[in-house]
PDB file of C-alpha atoms and ligand atoms in Angstrom:
ATOM      1  CA  MET N   8       0.000   0.000   0.000  1.00  0.00           C
ATOM      2  CA  ASN N   9       1.489   3.296  -1.078  1.00  0.00           C
ATOM      3  CA  ASN N  10      -0.276   5.675   1.244  1.00  0.00           C
ATOM      4  CA  ALA N  11      -2.459   5.539   4.346  1.00  0.00           C
ATOM      5  CA  LYS N  12      -5.836   3.942   3.753  1.00  0.00           C
ATOM      6  CA  LEU N  13      -9.072   3.673   5.699  1.00  0.00           C
ATOM      7  CA  ILE N  14     -10.246   0.059   5.604  1.00  0.00           C
ATOM      8  CA  VAL N  15     -13.595  -0.917   7.115  1.00  0.00           C
ATOM      9  CA  LEU N  16     -14.817  -4.386   8.081  1.00  0.00           C
ATOM     10  CA  GLU N  17     -18.587  -4.841   8.195  1.00  0.00           C
ATOM     11  CA  GLY N  18     -21.112  -7.605   8.789  1.00  0.00           C
ATOM     12  CA  VAL N  19     -23.816  -8.943  11.089  1.00  0.00           C
ATOM     13  CA  ASP N  20     -23.099  -9.676  14.761  1.00  0.00           C
ATOM     14  CA  GLY N  21     -21.056 -12.893  14.729  1.00  0.00           C
ATOM     15  CA  ALA N  22     -19.579 -12.297  11.256  1.00  0.00           C
ATOM     16  CA  GLY N  23     -16.125 -11.885  12.801  1.00  0.00           C
ATOM     17  CA  THR N  24     -15.369  -8.191  12.210  1.00  0.00           C
ATOM     18  CA  THR N  25     -13.544  -7.840  15.546  1.00  0.00           C
ATOM     19  CA  THR N  26     -11.419 -10.980  15.146  1.00  0.00           C
ATOM     20  CA  HIS N  27     -10.553 -10.051  11.578  1.00  0.00           C
ATOM     21  CA  SER N  28      -9.696  -6.424  12.384  1.00  0.00           C
ATOM     22  CA  ARG N  29      -7.089  -7.834  14.744  1.00  0.00           C
ATOM     23  CA  GLU N  30      -5.897 -10.451  12.212  1.00  0.00           C
ATOM     24  CA  LEU N  31      -5.676  -7.904   9.416  1.00  0.00           C
ATOM     25  CA  SER N  32      -3.688  -5.568  11.594  1.00  0.00           C
ATOM     26  CA  ARG N  33      -1.281  -8.403  12.421  1.00  0.00           C
ATOM     27  CA  GLY N  34      -0.950  -9.357   8.730  1.00  0.00           C
ATOM     28  CA  LEU N  35      -0.281  -5.794   7.614  1.00  0.00           C
ATOM     29  CA  ARG N  36       2.243  -5.173  10.374  1.00  0.00           C
ATOM     30  CA  ALA N  37       4.074  -8.314   9.294  1.00  0.00           C
ATOM     31  CA  ALA N  38       4.249  -6.746   5.816  1.00  0.00           C
ATOM     32  CA  GLU N  39       5.674  -3.599   7.434  1.00  0.00           C
ATOM     33  CA  VAL N  40       2.582  -1.482   6.854  1.00  0.00           C
ATOM     34  CA  GLN N  41       1.959   1.035   9.627  1.00  0.00           C
ATOM     35  CA  VAL N  42      -1.543   0.420  10.894  1.00  0.00           C
ATOM     36  CA  HIS N  43      -3.932   1.554  13.628  1.00  0.00           C
ATOM     37  CA  THR N  44      -6.929  -0.595  14.629  1.00  0.00           C
ATOM     38  CA  THR N  45     -10.120   0.954  15.915  1.00  0.00           C
ATOM     39  CA  ALA N  46     -13.847   0.214  16.222  1.00  0.00           C
ATOM     40  CA  GLU N  47     -17.282   1.780  16.433  1.00  0.00           C
ATOM     41  CA  PRO N  48     -18.828   2.568  18.820  1.00  0.00           C
ATOM     42  CA  SER N  49     -15.534   4.331  19.567  1.00  0.00           C
ATOM     43  CA  THR N  50     -13.813   4.673  22.927  1.00  0.00           C
ATOM     44  CA  GLY N  51     -14.782   8.368  23.016  1.00  0.00           C
ATOM     45  CA  PRO N  52     -17.487   9.926  25.231  1.00  0.00           C
ATOM     46  CA  VAL N  53     -20.423   9.339  22.869  1.00  0.00           C
ATOM     47  CA  GLY N  54     -19.137   5.822  22.165  1.00  0.00           C
ATOM     48  CA  ALA N  55     -19.189   5.066  25.894  1.00  0.00           C
ATOM     49  CA  LEU N  56     -22.814   6.173  26.066  1.00  0.00           C
ATOM     50  CA  LEU N  57     -23.625   3.986  23.065  1.00  0.00           C
ATOM     51  CA  ARG N  58     -22.074   0.922  24.761  1.00  0.00           C
ATOM     52  CA  GLN N  59     -24.419   1.541  27.699  1.00  0.00           C
ATOM     53  CA  ALA N  60     -27.372   1.782  25.312  1.00  0.00           C
ATOM     54  CA  LEU N  61     -26.354  -1.447  23.525  1.00  0.00           C
ATOM     55  CA  MET N  62     -26.204  -3.280  26.860  1.00  0.00           C
ATOM     56  CA  GLY N  63     -29.644  -1.973  27.850  1.00  0.00           C
ATOM     57  CA  ARG N  64     -28.254   0.177  30.672  1.00  0.00           C
ATOM     58  CA  PHE N  65     -29.126   3.532  29.110  1.00  0.00           C
ATOM     59  CA  VAL N  66     -32.888   3.553  28.748  1.00  0.00           C
ATOM     60  CA  VAL N  67     -35.799   5.895  28.113  1.00  0.00           C
ATOM     61  CA  SER N  68     -38.622   5.859  30.642  1.00  0.00           C
ATOM     62  CA  SER N  69     -42.243   6.458  29.779  1.00  0.00           C
ATOM     63  CA  ALA N  70     -44.946   8.142  31.895  1.00  0.00           C
ATOM     64  CA  SER N  71     -46.156   4.681  32.986  1.00  0.00           C
ATOM     65  CA  GLY N  72     -42.721   3.933  34.432  1.00  0.00           C
ATOM     66  CA  SER N  73     -41.730   1.315  31.842  1.00  0.00           C
ATOM     67  CA  VAL N  74     -38.282   1.581  30.300  1.00  0.00           C
ATOM     68  CA  ARG N  75     -36.961   0.808  26.807  1.00  0.00           C
ATOM     69  CA  PRO N  76     -33.784   1.402  24.782  1.00  0.00           C
ATOM     70  CA  PRO N  77     -33.571   4.740  22.920  1.00  0.00           C
ATOM     71  CA  ASN N  78     -35.402   4.571  19.589  1.00  0.00           C
ATOM     72  CA  TRP N  79     -33.688   4.243  16.213  1.00  0.00           C
ATOM     73  CA  THR N  80     -33.581   8.005  15.539  1.00  0.00           C
ATOM     74  CA  THR N  81     -31.755   8.685  18.824  1.00  0.00           C
ATOM     75  CA  MET N  82     -29.405   5.788  18.082  1.00  0.00           C
ATOM     76  CA  ALA N  83     -28.734   7.004  14.510  1.00  0.00           C
ATOM     77  CA  LEU N  84     -27.925  10.503  15.792  1.00  0.00           C
ATOM     78  CA  MET N  85     -25.682   9.197  18.558  1.00  0.00           C
ATOM     79  CA  PHE N  86     -23.795   6.858  16.215  1.00  0.00           C
ATOM     80  CA  ALA N  87     -23.336   9.746  13.757  1.00  0.00           C
ATOM     81  CA  ALA N  88     -22.078  12.041  16.559  1.00  0.00           C
ATOM     82  CA  ASP N  89     -19.693   9.340  17.765  1.00  0.00           C
ATOM     83  CA  ARG N  90     -18.445   8.882  14.210  1.00  0.00           C
ATOM     84  CA  VAL N  91     -17.577  12.517  13.528  1.00  0.00           C
ATOM     85  CA  ASP N  92     -15.830  12.677  16.903  1.00  0.00           C
ATOM     86  CA  HIS N  93     -14.028   9.409  16.081  1.00  0.00           C
ATOM     87  CA  CYS N  94     -12.920  10.810  12.704  1.00  0.00           C
ATOM     88  CA  GLU N  95     -11.769  14.096  14.187  1.00  0.00           C
ATOM     89  CA  SER N  96      -9.962  12.712  17.228  1.00  0.00           C
ATOM     90  CA  GLU N  97      -8.535   9.439  15.942  1.00  0.00           C
ATOM     91  CA  ILE N  98      -9.064   8.383  12.319  1.00  0.00           C
ATOM     92  CA  LEU N  99      -8.023  11.563  10.479  1.00  0.00           C
ATOM     93  CA  PRO N 100      -4.941  12.288  12.653  1.00  0.00           C
ATOM     94  CA  GLN N 101      -3.688   8.728  12.051  1.00  0.00           C
ATOM     95  CA  LEU N 102      -4.235   8.978   8.294  1.00  0.00           C
ATOM     96  CA  ARG N 103      -2.481  12.365   8.233  1.00  0.00           C
ATOM     97  CA  ASP N 104       0.490  10.739   9.987  1.00  0.00           C
ATOM     98  CA  GLY N 105       0.669   8.166   7.194  1.00  0.00           C
ATOM     99  CA  VAL N 106      -0.815   5.348   9.286  1.00  0.00           C
ATOM    100  CA  SER N 107      -3.531   3.177   7.720  1.00  0.00           C
ATOM    101  CA  VAL N 108      -6.654   2.682   9.812  1.00  0.00           C
ATOM    102  CA  ILE N 109      -8.700  -0.508  10.138  1.00  0.00           C
ATOM    103  CA  CYS N 110     -12.155   0.253  11.516  1.00  0.00           C
ATOM    104  CA  ASP N 111     -14.410  -2.486  12.912  1.00  0.00           C
ATOM    105  CA  ARG N 112     -17.820  -1.153  11.676  1.00  0.00           C
ATOM    106  CA  TYR N 113     -18.573   2.311  10.281  1.00  0.00           C
ATOM    107  CA  TYR N 114     -21.553   4.190   8.835  1.00  0.00           C
ATOM    108  CA  HIS N 115     -22.720   1.136   6.904  1.00  0.00           C
ATOM    109  CA  SER N 116     -23.722  -0.334  10.287  1.00  0.00           C
ATOM    110  CA  SER N 117     -25.875   2.734  10.971  1.00  0.00           C
ATOM    111  CA  VAL N 118     -27.651   2.381   7.650  1.00  0.00           C
ATOM    112  CA  ALA N 119     -28.206  -1.350   8.239  1.00  0.00           C
ATOM    113  CA  TYR N 120     -29.097  -1.484  11.950  1.00  0.00           C
ATOM    114  CA  GLN N 121     -30.950   1.791  12.400  1.00  0.00           C
ATOM    115  CA  SER N 122     -33.069   1.365   9.251  1.00  0.00           C
ATOM    116  CA  ILE N 123     -33.959  -2.217  10.145  1.00  0.00           C
ATOM    117  CA  THR N 124     -34.707  -1.487  13.806  1.00  0.00           C
ATOM    118  CA  GLY N 125     -37.314   1.114  13.001  1.00  0.00           C
ATOM    119  CA  GLY N 126     -36.522   3.584  10.256  1.00  0.00           C
ATOM    120  CA  GLY N 127     -37.335   1.280   7.342  1.00  0.00           C
ATOM    121  CA  PRO N 128     -36.142   1.811   3.740  1.00  0.00           C
ATOM    122  CA  GLU N 129     -37.318   5.441   3.676  1.00  0.00           C
ATOM    123  CA  ALA N 130     -34.887   6.309   6.504  1.00  0.00           C
ATOM    124  CA  ILE N 131     -31.799   5.185   4.580  1.00  0.00           C
ATOM    125  CA  GLU N 132     -31.251   8.500   2.833  1.00  0.00           C
ATOM    126  CA  TRP N 133     -31.516  10.434   6.123  1.00  0.00           C
ATOM    127  CA  ILE N 134     -29.036   8.123   7.864  1.00  0.00           C
ATOM    128  CA  ARG N 135     -26.607   8.361   4.939  1.00  0.00           C
ATOM    129  CA  ASP N 136     -26.960  12.143   5.019  1.00  0.00           C
ATOM    130  CA  LEU N 137     -26.208  12.313   8.745  1.00  0.00           C
ATOM    131  CA  ASN N 138     -22.906  10.652   7.932  1.00  0.00           C
ATOM    132  CA  ARG N 139     -22.096  12.803   4.914  1.00  0.00           C
ATOM    133  CA  TYR N 140     -19.003  14.362   6.511  1.00  0.00           C
ATOM    134  CA  ALA N 141     -17.453  11.118   7.737  1.00  0.00           C
ATOM    135  CA  ARG N 142     -14.297  10.230   5.754  1.00  0.00           C
ATOM    136  CA  ARG N 143     -15.146   7.743   2.927  1.00  0.00           C
ATOM    137  CA  PRO N 144     -13.391   4.393   3.332  1.00  0.00           C
ATOM    138  CA  ASP N 145     -10.837   3.359   0.690  1.00  0.00           C
ATOM    139  CA  LEU N 146     -12.196  -0.165   0.969  1.00  0.00           C
ATOM    140  CA  THR N 147     -15.072  -1.752   2.870  1.00  0.00           C
ATOM    141  CA  LEU N 148     -15.109  -5.522   3.194  1.00  0.00           C
ATOM    142  CA  VAL N 149     -18.372  -7.199   4.141  1.00  0.00           C
ATOM    143  CA  LEU N 150     -17.763 -10.512   5.910  1.00  0.00           C
ATOM    144  CA  ASP N 151     -20.390 -12.890   4.550  1.00  0.00           C
ATOM    145  CA  VAL N 152     -21.605 -15.702   6.804  1.00  0.00           C
ATOM    146  CA  PRO N 153     -24.891 -17.615   6.694  1.00  0.00           C
ATOM    147  CA  SER N 154     -27.212 -16.507   9.511  1.00  0.00           C
ATOM    148  CA  GLU N 155     -26.942 -19.904  11.300  1.00  0.00           C
ATOM    149  CA  VAL N 156     -23.132 -19.629  11.457  1.00  0.00           C
ATOM    150  CA  ALA N 157     -23.363 -16.079  12.843  1.00  0.00           C
ATOM    151  CA  ALA N 158     -25.964 -17.273  15.395  1.00  0.00           C
ATOM    152  CA  GLU N 159     -23.644 -20.057  16.607  1.00  0.00           C
ATOM    153  CA  ARG N 160     -20.788 -17.597  17.028  1.00  0.00           C
ATOM    154  CA  ARG N 161     -23.039 -15.138  18.897  1.00  0.00           C
ATOM    155  CA  ALA N 162     -24.144 -17.904  21.250  1.00  0.00           C
ATOM    156  CA  ARG N 163     -20.516 -18.333  22.368  1.00  0.00           C
ATOM    157  CA  ARG N 164     -20.207 -14.613  23.161  1.00  0.00           C
ATOM    158  CA  ARG N 165     -20.714 -13.280  26.711  1.00  0.00           C
ATOM    159  CA  GLY N 166     -23.404 -10.698  27.519  1.00  0.00           C
ATOM    160  CA  GLU N 167     -26.592  -9.763  25.702  1.00  0.00           C
ATOM    161  CA  GLU N 168     -27.121  -6.716  23.547  1.00  0.00           C
ATOM    162  CA  ILE N 169     -30.294  -5.006  22.385  1.00  0.00           C
ATOM    163  CA  TYR N 170     -29.867  -6.151  18.748  1.00  0.00           C
ATOM    164  CA  ASP N 171     -29.420  -9.873  19.496  1.00  0.00           C
ATOM    165  CA  ALA N 172     -32.920 -11.115  18.530  1.00  0.00           C
ATOM    166  CA  GLU N 173     -32.745 -13.816  15.833  1.00  0.00           C
ATOM    167  CA  PRO N 174     -35.393 -12.392  13.438  1.00  0.00           C
ATOM    168  CA  LEU N 175     -33.578  -9.043  13.464  1.00  0.00           C
ATOM    169  CA  GLN N 176     -30.215 -10.697  12.779  1.00  0.00           C
ATOM    170  CA  GLU N 177     -31.737 -12.620   9.866  1.00  0.00           C
ATOM    171  CA  ARG N 178     -32.997  -9.389   8.316  1.00  0.00           C
ATOM    172  CA  LEU N 179     -29.563  -7.857   8.836  1.00  0.00           C
ATOM    173  CA  CYS N 180     -27.979 -10.822   7.031  1.00  0.00           C
ATOM    174  CA  GLU N 181     -30.220 -10.160   4.064  1.00  0.00           C
ATOM    175  CA  PHE N 182     -29.435  -6.427   4.142  1.00  0.00           C
ATOM    176  CA  TYR N 183     -25.683  -7.039   4.234  1.00  0.00           C
ATOM    177  CA  SER N 184     -25.901  -9.491   1.319  1.00  0.00           C
ATOM    178  CA  ASP N 185     -26.257  -6.532  -1.077  1.00  0.00           C
ATOM    179  CA  LEU N 186     -25.016  -3.667   1.097  1.00  0.00           C
ATOM    180  CA  GLU N 187     -23.320  -1.949  -1.868  1.00  0.00           C
ATOM    181  CA  ARG N 188     -26.782  -1.215  -3.337  1.00  0.00           C
ATOM    182  CA  HIS N 189     -27.148   1.535  -0.710  1.00  0.00           C
ATOM    183  CA  PHE N 190     -23.715   3.106  -1.304  1.00  0.00           C
ATOM    184  CA  PRO N 191     -23.371   3.695  -5.051  1.00  0.00           C
ATOM    185  CA  GLY N 192     -19.816   4.361  -6.193  1.00  0.00           C
ATOM    186  CA  GLU N 193     -18.196   3.191  -2.950  1.00  0.00           C
ATOM    187  CA  PRO N 194     -15.550   0.457  -2.984  1.00  0.00           C
ATOM    188  CA  ILE N 195     -17.475  -2.268  -1.136  1.00  0.00           C
ATOM    189  CA  GLU N 196     -16.634  -5.945  -1.620  1.00  0.00           C
ATOM    190  CA  HIS N 197     -17.735  -9.200  -0.048  1.00  0.00           C
ATOM    191  CA  VAL N 198     -15.451 -11.800   1.500  1.00  0.00           C
ATOM    192  CA  ASP N 199     -16.536 -15.349   2.209  1.00  0.00           C
ATOM    193  CA  ALA N 200     -16.084 -15.483   5.994  1.00  0.00           C
ATOM    194  CA  VAL N 201     -16.868 -19.178   6.427  1.00  0.00           C
ATOM    195  CA  GLY N 202     -13.805 -21.252   7.318  1.00  0.00           C
ATOM    196  CA  SER N 203     -11.052 -21.176   9.895  1.00  0.00           C
ATOM    197  CA  VAL N 204      -9.831 -17.830  11.240  1.00  0.00           C
ATOM    198  CA  GLU N 205      -6.558 -18.370   9.324  1.00  0.00           C
ATOM    199  CA  GLU N 206      -8.314 -19.078   6.013  1.00  0.00           C
ATOM    200  CA  VAL N 207     -10.593 -16.040   6.250  1.00  0.00           C
ATOM    201  CA  ALA N 208      -7.737 -13.807   7.453  1.00  0.00           C
ATOM    202  CA  GLU N 209      -5.719 -14.889   4.407  1.00  0.00           C
ATOM    203  CA  ARG N 210      -8.566 -13.911   2.032  1.00  0.00           C
ATOM    204  CA  ILE N 211      -8.936 -10.500   3.683  1.00  0.00           C
ATOM    205  CA  LEU N 212      -5.214  -9.777   3.712  1.00  0.00           C
ATOM    206  CA  ALA N 213      -4.848 -10.765   0.054  1.00  0.00           C
ATOM    207  CA  ARG N 214      -7.612  -8.339  -0.923  1.00  0.00           C
ATOM    208  CA  VAL N 215      -6.247  -5.469   1.176  1.00  0.00           C
ATOM    209  CA  LYS N 216      -2.737  -5.922  -0.204  1.00  0.00           C
ATOM    210  CA  ARG N 217      -4.117  -5.270  -3.681  1.00  0.00           C
ATOM    211  CA  LEU N 218      -5.002  -1.689  -2.664  1.00  0.00           C
ATOM    212  CA  GLY N 219      -2.756   0.659  -4.604  1.00  0.00           C
TER     213      GLY N 219
HETATM  214  P1  TMP Q   8     -19.937  -4.952  18.372  1.00  0.00           P
HETATM  215  O1  TMP Q   8     -18.886  -4.242  19.124  1.00  0.00           O
HETATM  216  O2  TMP Q   8     -20.243  -6.302  18.935  1.00  0.00           O
HETATM  217  O3  TMP Q   8     -19.733  -4.948  16.901  1.00  0.00           O
HETATM  218  O4  TMP Q   8     -21.282  -4.156  18.709  1.00  0.00           O
HETATM  219  C1  TMP Q   8     -21.670  -2.998  18.126  1.00  0.00           C
HETATM  220  C2  TMP Q   8     -23.156  -3.101  17.939  1.00  0.00           C
HETATM  221  O5  TMP Q   8     -23.658  -1.823  17.569  1.00  0.00           O
HETATM  222  C3  TMP Q   8     -23.571  -4.065  16.838  1.00  0.00           C
HETATM  223  O6  TMP Q   8     -24.740  -4.759  17.225  1.00  0.00           O
HETATM  224  C4  TMP Q   8     -23.909  -3.140  15.691  1.00  0.00           C
HETATM  225  C5  TMP Q   8     -24.387  -1.892  16.362  1.00  0.00           C
HETATM  226  N1  TMP Q   8     -24.166  -0.670  15.591  1.00  0.00           N
HETATM  227  C6  TMP Q   8     -25.251   0.062  15.149  1.00  0.00           C
HETATM  228  O7  TMP Q   8     -26.388  -0.309  15.407  1.00  0.00           O
HETATM  229  N2  TMP Q   8     -25.021   1.194  14.416  1.00  0.00           N
HETATM  230  C7  TMP Q   8     -23.763   1.650  14.138  1.00  0.00           C
HETATM  231  O8  TMP Q   8     -23.602   2.689  13.484  1.00  0.00           O
HETATM  232  C8  TMP Q   8     -22.637   0.886  14.625  1.00  0.00           C
HETATM  233  C9  TMP Q   8     -21.240   1.359  14.337  1.00  0.00           C
HETATM  234  C10 TMP Q   8     -22.878  -0.275  15.334  1.00  0.00           C
END
């Protein structure tokens, strides 16, 4: 890779974006590419609030006293706020220093999760617009796994999150299968993420190394 790139890994929960961000970083470092690994929600202040919301610990109470997670519009706005802060405080400074950035999830997750959890197809344009000033990735790789494989991997994970319900994850799988449809002109490619960690990591690294 000639100059610093922003590379995003995307997919449903259980697709392996976190494992493969780490593997990709290891592979690139071995090839002497300077790389910084990060994730969304970020470790910044809005990201911390989002983690609480994802775990069901930041809730909205109604007049009757019942509580629920913030709705999809609040979540879309918070994810967008976290993202611009993430870009400003971490992603852009690294890129300016000539360091490539691997980001585990980015605005594609907002378009997928926040449209499916309430906004519907008509919300996609608004969510994309909220993220208009976030740096475009040089490459986004969608890790493709059948929904049953992702479900098995999620079952091994500790702790529940508000987006864990099976029917929702199945709809997300379908959405991710043609994610590029919602981001015309963006470099988005799919990687078969079924196989051992080493096999999948090899596929991802080979694709990233082809970046000019
Ligand atoms: P993860 O750390 O396990 O990937 O969890 C992040 C969760 O947040 C995951 O369920 C996807 C969700 N999410 C959104 O709903 N919108 C977003 O914009 C991002 C970045 C993540």
